[in-house]
Coordinates of C-alpha atoms in Angstrom, one line a residue:
M289 CA 253.7 -46.8 0.2
T290 CA 255.4 -49.3 2.5
R291 CA 256.0 -49.2 6.1
T292 CA 259.2 -50.2 7.7
Q293 CA 259.6 -52.3 10.9
S294 CA 260.0 -49.0 12.9
G295 CA 256.6 -47.8 11.6
A296 CA 258.0 -45.2 9.4
V297 CA 256.4 -44.6 6.0
R298 CA 258.7 -45.2 2.9
L299 CA 257.8 -42.7 0.2
T300 CA 259.7 -40.6 -2.4
T301 CA 260.2 -37.0 -1.4
A302 CA 257.6 -35.9 -4.0
Q303 CA 255.2 -38.5 -2.7
A304 CA 255.8 -37.4 0.9
L305 CA 255.2 -33.6 -0.1
V306 CA 251.9 -34.2 -1.9
R307 CA 250.6 -36.5 1.0
F308 CA 251.7 -33.8 3.5
L309 CA 250.2 -31.0 1.6
S310 CA 246.7 -32.8 1.3
R311 CA 246.6 -32.9 5.2
Q312 CA 247.1 -29.2 6.0
F313 CA 244.2 -27.1 7.1
T314 CA 243.4 -23.6 8.1
E315 CA 241.0 -22.4 10.8
R316 CA 239.7 -19.0 11.7
D317 CA 236.6 -18.0 13.6
G318 CA 235.7 -21.6 13.8
E319 CA 235.8 -22.2 9.9
R320 CA 238.1 -25.0 8.9
R321 CA 239.4 -25.0 5.3
R322 CA 241.9 -27.1 3.3
L323 CA 245.0 -25.0 2.9
I324 CA 246.1 -26.5 -0.3
G325 CA 242.9 -26.9 -2.4
A326 CA 244.6 -28.2 -5.5
T327 CA 247.8 -28.3 -7.5
W328 CA 248.4 -26.7 -10.9
G329 CA 251.1 -28.2 -13.1
I330 CA 253.0 -28.1 -16.5
F331 CA 255.3 -31.1 -16.8
G332 CA 258.7 -31.3 -18.1
H333 CA 262.1 -32.8 -17.0
G334 CA 262.5 -31.8 -13.4
N335 CA 259.0 -32.5 -12.1
V336 CA 257.3 -35.2 -14.4
A337 CA 259.0 -38.2 -12.8
G338 CA 258.8 -36.7 -9.3
I339 CA 255.9 -34.4 -8.4
G340 CA 254.0 -35.6 -11.6
Q341 CA 254.3 -39.4 -10.5
A342 CA 253.2 -38.4 -6.9
L343 CA 250.2 -36.6 -8.1
V344 CA 249.2 -39.7 -9.9
E345 CA 249.9 -41.8 -6.8
Y346 CA 247.7 -39.5 -4.7
A347 CA 245.2 -38.3 -7.2
D348 CA 242.3 -39.1 -4.8
D349 CA 243.8 -36.7 -2.1
M350 CA 245.2 -33.9 -4.4
P351 CA 243.1 -32.4 -7.2
F352 CA 245.1 -31.2 -10.2
H353 CA 244.5 -28.6 -12.8
Q354 CA 246.5 -28.6 -16.2
G355 CA 247.9 -25.2 -17.1
R356 CA 249.2 -23.8 -20.2
N357 CA 251.5 -21.2 -19.0
E358 CA 253.4 -21.1 -15.8
Q359 CA 252.9 -17.5 -14.9
A360 CA 249.0 -17.9 -15.6
M361 CA 248.9 -20.9 -13.2
V362 CA 250.2 -18.7 -10.4
H363 CA 247.7 -16.1 -11.3
A364 CA 244.8 -18.7 -11.1
A365 CA 246.2 -19.8 -7.7
V366 CA 246.2 -16.2 -6.6
G367 CA 242.7 -15.6 -7.7
Y368 CA 241.7 -18.6 -5.8
A369 CA 243.4 -17.4 -2.6
R370 CA 242.0 -14.0 -2.8
Q371 CA 238.5 -15.3 -3.3
S372 CA 239.0 -17.8 -0.4
G373 CA 240.0 -15.0 1.9
R374 CA 243.6 -16.2 2.1
L375 CA 242.4 -19.2 4.0
S376 CA 243.0 -21.6 1.1
T377 CA 245.3 -21.5 -1.9
H378 CA 246.8 -23.8 -4.6
A379 CA 250.2 -25.1 -5.3
V380 CA 252.0 -24.7 -8.7
T381 CA 254.6 -27.1 -10.0
T382 CA 256.9 -26.7 -13.0
S383 CA 259.8 -28.2 -14.7
I384 CA 263.4 -26.7 -14.3
G385 CA 264.7 -23.9 -16.6
P386 CA 262.1 -21.7 -18.4
G387 CA 259.2 -23.4 -16.5
A388 CA 260.7 -22.2 -13.3
T389 CA 261.6 -18.7 -14.4
N390 CA 258.2 -18.2 -15.8
L391 CA 257.0 -18.2 -12.2
V392 CA 258.7 -15.1 -11.2
T393 CA 256.1 -12.5 -12.4
G394 CA 253.3 -14.5 -10.7
A395 CA 255.2 -14.8 -7.6
A396 CA 256.0 -11.0 -7.4
L397 CA 252.3 -10.3 -7.9
A398 CA 251.2 -12.7 -5.0
T399 CA 253.9 -11.1 -2.7
V400 CA 253.1 -7.5 -3.5
N401 CA 249.4 -8.3 -2.9
R402 CA 250.1 -10.2 0.4
L403 CA 248.3 -13.4 -1.1
P404 CA 249.5 -16.8 -0.4
V405 CA 250.6 -19.2 -3.2
L406 CA 252.9 -22.4 -2.9
L407 CA 255.5 -22.7 -5.8
L408 CA 257.1 -26.0 -6.4
P409 CA 259.6 -25.5 -9.3
G410 CA 261.9 -28.4 -10.3
D411 CA 265.6 -27.7 -9.9
T412 CA 268.9 -29.2 -11.3
F413 CA 270.3 -32.4 -9.7
A414 CA 271.5 -32.0 -6.1
A415 CA 274.0 -34.9 -6.6
R416 CA 275.3 -33.4 -9.9
P417 CA 275.9 -36.6 -11.7
A418 CA 276.2 -34.6 -14.9
D419 CA 276.9 -30.9 -14.9
P420 CA 275.6 -29.1 -16.5
V421 CA 272.3 -30.7 -17.4
L422 CA 269.6 -29.6 -19.9
Q423 CA 268.4 -26.0 -19.2
Q424 CA 271.0 -25.5 -16.3
L425 CA 272.4 -22.0 -15.9
E426 CA 276.0 -22.3 -15.1
V427 CA 277.3 -19.7 -12.6
A428 CA 281.0 -19.5 -12.5
Y429 CA 281.3 -18.2 -9.0
A430 CA 278.8 -20.5 -7.3
G431 CA 278.1 -24.1 -7.8
D432 CA 274.8 -24.0 -5.7
V433 CA 273.0 -21.3 -7.7
S434 CA 270.2 -22.2 -10.1
V435 CA 267.7 -20.1 -12.1
N436 CA 265.2 -20.7 -9.2
D437 CA 267.2 -18.2 -7.2
C438 CA 265.3 -15.6 -9.1
L439 CA 262.5 -16.4 -7.0
R440 CA 264.3 -15.4 -3.7
P441 CA 263.6 -11.6 -3.8
V442 CA 259.8 -12.2 -4.9
S443 CA 259.2 -14.9 -2.2
K444 CA 258.3 -14.4 1.4
Y445 CA 259.9 -17.7 2.1
F446 CA 262.4 -19.7 -0.1
D447 CA 264.2 -23.1 0.4
R448 CA 266.0 -25.6 -1.7
V449 CA 265.3 -29.0 -0.5
T450 CA 268.7 -30.8 -1.3
R451 CA 267.9 -33.9 0.9
P452 CA 264.7 -35.8 1.6
E453 CA 264.9 -35.2 5.3
A454 CA 265.2 -31.6 4.7
L455 CA 261.6 -31.4 3.5
I456 CA 260.3 -31.7 7.0
P457 CA 261.4 -28.4 8.4
A458 CA 261.0 -26.7 5.0
A459 CA 257.4 -27.9 4.5
L460 CA 256.5 -26.8 8.0
A461 CA 258.1 -23.4 7.5
A462 CA 256.2 -23.0 4.2
M463 CA 252.9 -23.7 5.9
R464 CA 253.7 -21.2 8.7
V465 CA 254.4 -18.3 6.2
L466 CA 251.4 -19.2 4.1
T467 CA 249.1 -18.7 7.0
D468 CA 250.7 -15.8 8.5
P469 CA 248.4 -12.8 8.0
A470 CA 251.2 -10.4 8.2
E471 CA 253.9 -12.1 6.3
T472 CA 252.1 -14.2 3.6
G473 CA 252.9 -14.1 0.0
A474 CA 254.6 -16.4 -2.5
V475 CA 256.3 -19.5 -0.7
T476 CA 258.9 -21.3 -2.9
L477 CA 260.2 -24.8 -2.3
A478 CA 262.8 -25.6 -5.0
L479 CA 263.0 -29.3 -5.6
P480 CA 266.0 -30.9 -7.3
Q481 CA 264.7 -33.5 -9.6
D482 CA 266.8 -36.2 -8.2
V483 CA 265.7 -35.6 -4.7
Q484 CA 262.1 -35.7 -5.7
A485 CA 262.5 -39.2 -6.7
E486 CA 264.6 -40.4 -3.8
A487 CA 262.9 -42.6 -1.3
Y488 CA 263.1 -42.0 2.4
D489 CA 261.6 -43.4 5.7
W490 CA 259.3 -40.7 6.8
P491 CA 257.9 -40.4 10.5
E492 CA 254.2 -41.0 10.5
E493 CA 253.7 -37.9 12.4
F494 CA 254.7 -35.8 9.5
F495 CA 251.4 -36.9 7.7
A496 CA 249.1 -36.1 10.6
E497 CA 246.4 -33.6 9.9
R498 CA 247.7 -30.2 11.0
V499 CA 245.3 -27.1 11.4
W500 CA 247.2 -23.8 11.2
A501 CA 245.3 -21.0 13.1
V502 CA 245.0 -17.9 11.2
R503 CA 245.4 -15.3 14.0
R504 CA 243.4 -12.2 14.8
P505 CA 245.8 -10.3 17.0
A506 CA 244.1 -7.8 19.2
P507 CA 245.4 -4.3 19.5
D508 CA 247.6 -3.1 22.4
P509 CA 245.5 -1.3 24.9
R510 CA 247.7 1.8 25.0
E511 CA 247.7 2.0 21.3
L512 CA 244.0 1.7 21.2
A513 CA 243.4 4.4 23.8
A514 CA 245.7 6.7 22.0
A515 CA 243.8 5.9 18.7
A516 CA 240.5 6.7 20.2
D517 CA 241.8 10.0 21.6
A518 CA 243.0 10.9 18.0
V519 CA 239.5 10.0 16.5
R520 CA 237.7 12.0 19.1
A521 CA 240.0 15.1 18.5
A522 CA 239.4 15.0 14.7
R523 CA 236.9 17.2 13.0
R524 CA 237.4 15.9 9.5
P525 CA 238.4 12.3 9.8
L526 CA 238.6 10.0 6.8
V527 CA 238.8 6.2 6.7
I528 CA 240.9 4.7 3.8
A529 CA 239.8 1.0 3.4
G530 CA 242.5 -1.2 2.0
G531 CA 242.8 -4.9 1.0
G532 CA 243.3 -5.8 4.6
V533 CA 239.6 -5.2 5.2
H534 CA 238.7 -8.0 2.9
H535 CA 241.5 -10.3 3.9
S536 CA 240.4 -10.3 7.5
A537 CA 236.7 -10.3 6.6
A538 CA 236.2 -7.0 8.4
E539 CA 233.5 -5.6 6.1
D540 CA 230.8 -5.9 8.7
A541 CA 232.9 -4.5 11.3
L542 CA 233.7 -1.4 9.0
R543 CA 230.1 -1.0 8.3
E544 CA 229.1 -0.9 11.9
F545 CA 232.1 1.5 12.6
A546 CA 230.9 3.9 9.9
D547 CA 227.2 3.6 11.0
A548 CA 228.2 4.5 14.5
T549 CA 230.7 7.3 13.9
G550 CA 229.5 8.8 10.6
I551 CA 233.2 8.8 9.4
P552 CA 233.3 8.7 5.6
V553 CA 235.0 5.7 4.1
A554 CA 237.2 5.9 0.9
S555 CA 238.6 2.8 -0.6
T556 CA 241.8 1.7 -2.5
Q557 CA 241.7 -0.6 -5.4
A558 CA 242.1 -3.6 -3.2
G559 CA 239.7 -2.3 -0.6
K560 CA 236.8 -1.3 -2.9
G561 CA 233.6 -3.1 -2.0
S562 CA 234.5 -2.9 1.8
L563 CA 231.1 -1.0 2.0
R564 CA 228.4 -1.4 -0.5
F565 CA 228.4 1.6 -3.0
D566 CA 225.0 2.8 -1.6
H567 CA 226.0 3.0 2.0
P568 CA 225.8 6.5 3.1
A569 CA 229.4 6.7 4.2
D570 CA 231.0 5.1 1.1
V571 CA 232.7 7.9 -0.9
G572 CA 234.3 5.7 -3.4
G573 CA 237.9 5.1 -4.6
I574 CA 240.7 7.3 -3.4
G575 CA 243.8 8.6 -5.2
H576 CA 244.8 9.1 -8.8
T577 CA 242.0 6.8 -10.0
G578 CA 239.5 7.9 -7.2
T579 CA 236.4 10.0 -7.0
A580 CA 236.3 13.7 -6.6
T581 CA 234.3 13.1 -3.5
A582 CA 236.9 11.0 -1.7
N583 CA 239.8 13.1 -2.9
E584 CA 238.4 16.4 -1.8
L585 CA 237.8 14.8 1.6
A586 CA 241.4 13.6 1.7
R587 CA 242.6 17.1 0.9
A588 CA 240.9 18.6 3.7
A589 CA 241.1 15.6 6.3
D590 CA 242.7 16.2 9.6
L591 CA 243.0 12.7 10.5
V592 CA 243.4 9.8 7.9
I593 CA 242.5 6.4 9.4
G594 CA 244.1 3.7 7.2
V595 CA 242.7 0.3 7.6
G596 CA 244.6 -2.5 5.9
T597 CA 246.3 -0.3 3.4
R598 CA 250.0 0.0 2.2
Y599 CA 249.7 3.5 1.0
S600 CA 250.7 3.0 -2.5
D601 CA 251.5 6.0 -4.8
F602 CA 248.1 5.7 -6.5
T603 CA 246.5 6.1 -3.1
T604 CA 248.5 9.0 -2.0
A605 CA 248.7 10.8 -5.4
S606 CA 252.5 10.3 -5.2
G607 CA 252.4 12.3 -1.8
T608 CA 250.2 15.3 -2.9
L609 CA 246.8 14.2 -1.9
F610 CA 246.8 15.0 1.9
E611 CA 247.1 18.8 1.8
R612 CA 245.9 20.0 5.1
P613 CA 248.7 21.4 7.4
G614 CA 249.0 19.3 10.5
V615 CA 247.2 16.3 8.9
R616 CA 247.9 13.1 11.0
F617 CA 247.7 9.4 10.2
L618 CA 246.4 6.5 12.2
N619 CA 247.2 3.2 10.8
L620 CA 245.3 0.0 11.8
N621 CA 247.3 -2.8 10.1
V622 CA 248.2 -6.4 11.1
A623 CA 251.7 -5.7 9.6
P624 CA 253.9 -3.3 11.6
F625 CA 255.8 -2.7 8.3
D626 CA 252.6 -1.0 6.8
G627 CA 251.4 0.4 10.0
H628 CA 254.4 2.7 10.3
K629 CA 254.0 4.3 7.0
M630 CA 253.1 8.0 6.5
A631 CA 254.7 8.5 10.2
G632 CA 251.5 7.4 11.3
A633 CA 250.3 6.5 15.0
T634 CA 250.0 2.7 14.9
L635 CA 247.2 0.3 15.8
I636 CA 248.8 -3.1 15.1
A637 CA 246.0 -5.6 15.0
D638 CA 243.8 -7.6 12.8
A639 CA 241.5 -5.3 10.9
R640 CA 238.2 -6.7 12.3
A641 CA 239.5 -7.0 15.8
G642 CA 240.9 -3.5 15.7
L643 CA 237.7 -2.0 14.2
D644 CA 235.6 -3.7 16.8
A645 CA 237.9 -2.6 19.6
L646 CA 238.1 0.9 18.4
A647 CA 234.3 1.3 17.9
G648 CA 234.0 0.0 21.5
E649 CA 236.2 2.9 22.7
L650 CA 234.4 5.4 20.7
R651 CA 230.9 4.5 21.8
G652 CA 228.7 7.5 21.5
H653 CA 231.2 9.4 19.5
R654 CA 230.1 10.8 16.1
V655 CA 231.2 13.3 13.5
A656 CA 229.5 16.8 13.3
A657 CA 226.2 16.8 11.2
D658 CA 227.5 19.5 8.8
Y659 CA 230.4 17.1 7.8
T660 CA 228.1 14.3 7.1
A661 CA 225.9 16.6 5.0
E662 CA 228.9 17.9 3.1
Y663 CA 230.1 14.4 1.9
T664 CA 226.7 13.1 1.4
G665 CA 225.9 15.8 -0.9
D666 CA 229.2 15.4 -2.8
K667 CA 228.5 11.7 -3.1
A668 CA 225.2 12.4 -4.7
R669 CA 226.8 14.8 -7.2
W670 CA 229.5 12.2 -8.1
E671 CA 226.8 9.5 -8.7
Q672 CA 225.3 11.9 -11.3
R673 CA 228.6 12.0 -13.1
V674 CA 228.7 8.2 -13.1
D675 CA 225.2 8.0 -14.6
A676 CA 226.3 10.4 -17.3
A677 CA 229.4 8.3 -18.2
Y678 CA 227.2 5.1 -18.3
H679 CA 224.4 6.7 -20.3
A680 CA 224.2 6.1 -24.1
D681 CA 221.8 8.4 -25.9
E682 CA 221.6 6.1 -28.9
P683 CA 221.5 2.4 -28.4
D684 CA 222.6 1.6 -31.8
V685 CA 226.0 3.1 -31.9
R686 CA 229.4 1.8 -30.8
P687 CA 229.8 2.0 -27.0
T688 CA 232.5 3.9 -25.2
Q689 CA 234.5 1.8 -22.6
A690 CA 232.6 3.5 -19.8
Q691 CA 229.4 2.4 -21.4
V692 CA 230.5 -1.3 -21.5
V693 CA 231.2 -1.0 -17.8
G694 CA 227.8 0.7 -17.4
A695 CA 225.9 -2.1 -19.3
L696 CA 227.6 -4.8 -17.0
D697 CA 226.7 -2.7 -14.0
E698 CA 223.1 -2.6 -15.0
L699 CA 223.0 -6.4 -15.4
V700 CA 224.8 -7.8 -12.4
D701 CA 223.5 -8.5 -8.9
D702 CA 225.4 -9.2 -5.6
D703 CA 226.7 -12.5 -6.7
D704 CA 228.7 -11.4 -9.7
I705 CA 232.4 -11.0 -9.5
V706 CA 234.3 -8.5 -11.9
I707 CA 238.1 -9.1 -12.4
N708 CA 240.6 -6.6 -14.0
A709 CA 244.2 -5.7 -13.6
A710 CA 245.8 -3.4 -16.0
G711 CA 245.2 -0.7 -18.6
S712 CA 242.7 2.1 -18.5
L713 CA 239.9 -0.2 -17.1
P714 CA 241.1 -0.1 -13.6
G715 CA 240.8 3.6 -13.4
D716 CA 237.3 3.5 -15.0
L717 CA 236.3 0.8 -12.6
H718 CA 237.7 2.4 -9.4
K719 CA 235.9 5.6 -10.3
L720 CA 232.6 4.3 -11.7
W721 CA 231.9 0.6 -10.5
R722 CA 229.1 0.2 -7.9
A723 CA 230.3 -2.6 -5.8
R724 CA 227.3 -4.5 -4.4
S725 CA 229.0 -7.2 -2.2
P726 CA 232.4 -7.5 -0.5
R727 CA 234.1 -9.8 -3.0
Q728 CA 232.4 -8.5 -6.1
Y729 CA 235.3 -6.1 -7.2
H730 CA 238.5 -7.9 -7.9
V731 CA 241.0 -5.6 -9.5
E732 CA 244.6 -6.6 -9.1
Y733 CA 246.5 -3.3 -8.8
G734 CA 249.4 -3.9 -6.5
Y735 CA 251.4 -5.2 -9.4
S736 CA 249.0 -4.2 -12.2
C737 CA 250.0 -7.3 -14.3
M738 CA 248.7 -7.6 -17.8
G739 CA 247.5 -11.1 -18.5
Y740 CA 246.2 -11.6 -15.0
E741 CA 242.5 -11.6 -15.7
I742 CA 241.7 -14.7 -17.5
P743 CA 243.6 -17.2 -15.3
A744 CA 242.5 -15.4 -12.2
A745 CA 239.0 -15.6 -13.3
I746 CA 239.4 -19.5 -13.4
G747 CA 240.8 -19.5 -9.9
V748 CA 238.0 -17.4 -8.6
A749 CA 235.5 -19.5 -10.3
L750 CA 237.0 -22.6 -8.7
A751 CA 236.8 -20.9 -5.4
A752 CA 233.2 -19.8 -6.0
P753 CA 231.6 -22.0 -8.5
E754 CA 228.0 -20.8 -7.9
R755 CA 228.9 -17.2 -8.8
P756 CA 229.1 -15.5 -12.3
V757 CA 232.8 -14.5 -12.9
W758 CA 233.7 -11.9 -15.4
A759 CA 237.1 -11.1 -16.8
L760 CA 237.4 -7.8 -18.3
V761 CA 240.4 -7.3 -20.6
G762 CA 241.5 -4.9 -23.3
D763 CA 243.1 -6.0 -26.5
G764 CA 246.7 -5.4 -25.3
T765 CA 246.0 -7.5 -22.2
Y766 CA 244.3 -10.3 -24.1
L767 CA 247.4 -10.6 -26.4
M768 CA 249.6 -10.9 -23.3
N769 CA 248.0 -14.1 -22.1
P770 CA 245.1 -15.7 -23.6
T771 CA 246.2 -19.2 -23.4
E772 CA 244.2 -20.3 -20.2
I773 CA 241.1 -20.1 -22.2
V774 CA 242.0 -23.6 -23.2
T775 CA 242.1 -24.6 -19.5
A776 CA 238.6 -23.0 -18.8
V777 CA 237.3 -24.9 -21.9
Q778 CA 239.0 -28.2 -20.9
E779 CA 237.6 -28.2 -17.3
N780 CA 234.3 -26.3 -18.4
V781 CA 234.9 -23.4 -16.0
P782 CA 232.0 -21.1 -17.2
I783 CA 234.0 -17.8 -16.9
K784 CA 232.6 -14.8 -18.9
L785 CA 235.4 -13.0 -20.8
V786 CA 234.6 -9.5 -22.1
I787 CA 237.1 -8.4 -24.7
L788 CA 237.3 -4.5 -25.1
Q789 CA 239.0 -3.8 -28.5
N790 CA 240.2 -0.2 -28.9
H791 CA 243.2 -1.1 -31.2
G792 CA 246.0 0.0 -29.0
Y793 CA 247.4 0.5 -25.4
A794 CA 244.8 3.2 -24.4
S795 CA 246.0 3.7 -20.9
I796 CA 249.8 3.9 -21.5
G797 CA 249.1 5.8 -24.8
G798 CA 247.2 8.5 -22.8
L799 CA 250.0 8.6 -20.2
S800 CA 252.6 8.8 -23.0
Q801 CA 250.8 11.9 -24.4
A802 CA 250.7 13.6 -21.1
V803 CA 254.2 13.2 -20.4
G804 CA 255.6 14.3 -23.9
G805 CA 256.0 10.9 -25.3
E806 CA 253.5 11.7 -28.0
R807 CA 252.0 8.1 -27.9
F808 CA 255.2 6.7 -29.4
G809 CA 255.1 2.8 -29.4
T810 CA 251.7 2.7 -27.7
D811 CA 249.3 2.3 -30.7
Y812 CA 249.4 -0.5 -33.4
R813 CA 251.1 0.1 -36.6
F814 CA 251.8 -2.3 -39.4
R815 CA 254.0 -2.3 -42.3
A816 CA 252.5 -2.1 -45.7
P817 CA 253.9 -3.8 -48.9
D818 CA 255.4 -0.5 -49.9
G819 CA 257.3 -0.2 -46.7
T820 CA 255.4 2.5 -45.1
Y821 CA 253.8 2.2 -41.8
S822 CA 250.2 2.8 -41.2
A823 CA 248.2 3.0 -38.0
G824 CA 245.8 0.2 -37.0
P825 CA 243.4 -1.3 -36.8
L826 CA 245.6 -4.3 -37.5
P827 CA 244.2 -7.2 -39.5
V828 CA 243.7 -9.4 -36.6
D829 CA 240.5 -10.9 -35.1
L830 CA 240.7 -11.4 -31.4
A831 CA 237.0 -12.8 -31.3
A832 CA 238.1 -15.4 -33.8
N833 CA 241.2 -16.2 -31.9
A834 CA 239.1 -16.8 -28.7
A835 CA 236.6 -18.9 -30.7
S836 CA 239.7 -21.0 -32.0
L837 CA 240.7 -21.7 -28.3
G838 CA 237.2 -23.3 -27.7
M839 CA 235.2 -20.3 -26.3
R840 CA 231.8 -19.5 -27.5
V841 CA 232.0 -16.0 -28.7
L842 CA 229.2 -13.3 -28.9
R843 CA 230.0 -10.2 -31.1
A844 CA 228.5 -6.9 -30.1
K845 CA 228.7 -3.9 -32.4
T846 CA 226.3 -1.5 -30.6
V847 CA 225.2 -0.7 -27.1
R848 CA 221.9 -2.7 -27.8
D849 CA 224.0 -5.6 -29.0
L850 CA 226.3 -5.5 -26.0
R851 CA 223.3 -5.6 -23.4
G852 CA 221.9 -8.6 -25.2
A853 CA 225.3 -10.3 -25.4
L854 CA 226.1 -9.7 -21.7
T855 CA 222.7 -11.1 -20.6
E856 CA 223.3 -14.2 -22.8
A857 CA 226.9 -14.7 -21.5
R858 CA 225.8 -14.4 -17.9
A859 CA 223.3 -17.1 -18.4
A860 CA 225.9 -19.5 -20.1
D861 CA 227.1 -22.7 -18.5
R862 CA 230.1 -22.9 -20.5
P863 CA 233.1 -20.4 -21.0
T864 CA 231.7 -17.6 -23.1
C865 CA 233.2 -14.4 -24.6
V866 CA 231.5 -11.1 -25.4
Y867 CA 233.7 -9.1 -27.9
V868 CA 233.1 -5.5 -28.5
E869 CA 234.8 -2.8 -30.3
T870 CA 234.8 0.5 -28.3
E871 CA 234.6 4.0 -29.5
T872 CA 237.9 5.7 -29.0
A873 CA 238.3 9.5 -28.0
D874 CA 240.9 11.8 -26.6
T875 CA 239.6 11.0 -23.1
V876 CA 240.2 7.3 -23.8
S877 CA 237.2 6.0 -22.1
G878 CA 234.6 8.7 -21.3
P879 CA 234.6 8.9 -17.5
P880 CA 235.5 11.9 -15.6
P881 CA 239.4 12.5 -15.8
A882 CA 241.8 11.9 -13.0
Q883 CA 241.0 13.5 -9.8
A884 CA 244.4 13.5 -8.3
W885 CA 248.1 13.5 -9.7
W886 CA 250.5 10.5 -10.2
D887 CA 254.1 10.9 -10.5
V888 CA 255.7 9.9 -13.8
P889 CA 259.0 11.8 -14.3
V890 CA 259.1 13.9 -17.5
A891 CA 262.3 14.7 -19.4
E892 CA 263.9 17.6 -17.7
T893 CA 265.3 18.9 -21.0
A894 CA 263.9 18.4 -24.4
N895 CA 263.5 20.2 -27.8
R896 CA 259.9 19.0 -28.6
V897 CA 257.3 21.2 -27.5
S898 CA 255.1 18.5 -26.1
A899 CA 257.8 17.4 -23.6
V900 CA 258.7 21.0 -22.6
K901 CA 255.0 21.7 -21.7
A902 CA 254.7 18.3 -20.0
R903 CA 257.7 19.2 -17.8
E904 CA 256.2 22.6 -16.8
E905 CA 253.1 20.8 -15.6
Y906 CA 255.1 18.2 -13.8
D907 CA 257.2 20.8 -11.9
R908 CA 253.9 22.3 -10.9
H909 CA 252.7 19.1 -9.3
V910 CA 256.0 18.2 -7.8
A911 CA 256.0 21.5 -5.7
A912 CA 253.0 20.2 -4.0
R913 CA 254.5 17.0 -2.8
R914 CA 255.1 16.7 0.9
R915 CA 256.6 14.0 3.3
H916 CA 254.5 13.2 6.2
L917 CA 256.9 13.3 9.2

């Protein structure tokens, strides 16, 4: 770094960016956090001589994590951001070409889930000294398009920095979006490789420490008064707690609201844990993967109070769940886009600020005692069904998937964090898991991305190094993206990986059977020497694979083995894997079946009996769908 006579700082664009990022902070409720806690990277041409060199230059200012897969690096950054309450995140740098396009899935996941992550893909030469360069996609109709433009639709902000001085407004805009509670998601700054290495005289003010206030917008007084009137008029209100409760740290406010009003609280996948499982008002998950208690309340509700939810089709049972004629919706959301869904009355505000204000308006109001008694009794009966799913009569037999979840449920305390994303496990967890603390339950179901769990666990563990972090993965998910095990081993991040081997895609296989697909292409088959195909198990050993990547592996064959292995893994101070082969059955995992419908269109005409019957069932459910207007 050199200074010019005018006092400017002469640095390359990459050096300036890294130095700038190291001096950005967030603040909310008096808590100050570093906005970009670290940078993940895989280097190739396009970033090794630019961002790579800058990270060496400022190694004391910017921590670095070496990844193995670009998509996985984004997942790790997202896990870190979610665990950090969106007040801190990571940056991810890649080379041009496949390194950049590998970011797309992770970027979509971040934006769908409203979680901040900064993407810094290398790009082709801005000056075009050679055209095309290695890995460049030539577009005949536009000379300024590169593969990085694939990131535009999955980013909340995108810019291509084609001149050094253009970094100043681009970087400031990127920070603004990352810290916006209503508009955050993936932010992409595409960096042409020649511009990264180009020097420029930067104003000293660009590197001053900046604190970005994460706002808590208060509700409009008129909206607040109307919301309170709607709650007072309701006889069977129901709160749906979404991810916005966690993002705004509104768990205490929600608990106080439920304590004061007696209104029951159901939760989406992102909102589970907003109340402890044993809070009297907590009625569990809602929607297709929800509990019978929550879904029956939803069917009879006259007012649905959505707090920080985006009303996905799993939450609404594809528009069939809220059956009561005249049911209305009241949506407390920091984002107007989500607040206006379901034709609801809006309360546009931060979840915590909105709940506090609404509780103040409703002081003294409480639902009728018979309503409280109704859902309290239903909740107790559901807990008996959970106990039955978890229970194993014989400890020396192979466990079901639900019994694996139950064994972990028995072991953990408030500190443990459980991570999952796709397959049949999210449904089991949403229905069965007993969340003990606000950030214990970490299921990514906005994008439901297979391969998320292991890298996300690393990110979560980096954000909460004092807490045990469990990544639960099925065999299909494991085969998608196991490579970040090496990163966990390299950095000695003591995540606990539980591999559930059921020899196929259990969730999508069950769905295939239900919609007339007859499980085609969802189980594992292998070709014998005589040319015939046999059903699995395949001659593969995922436990050995995890061990070959450096993990300590504990094999569990029975329920008794499993309990011992989980206990040992929890105490481990190095990355440890528990491998268990689960019992398979027509019910897939053993818990109660789905308590609400989910729309997966079935062939309207077919010759096979399975598809014809599935279509008849489909038409029956579709007839119950309604639009709330």
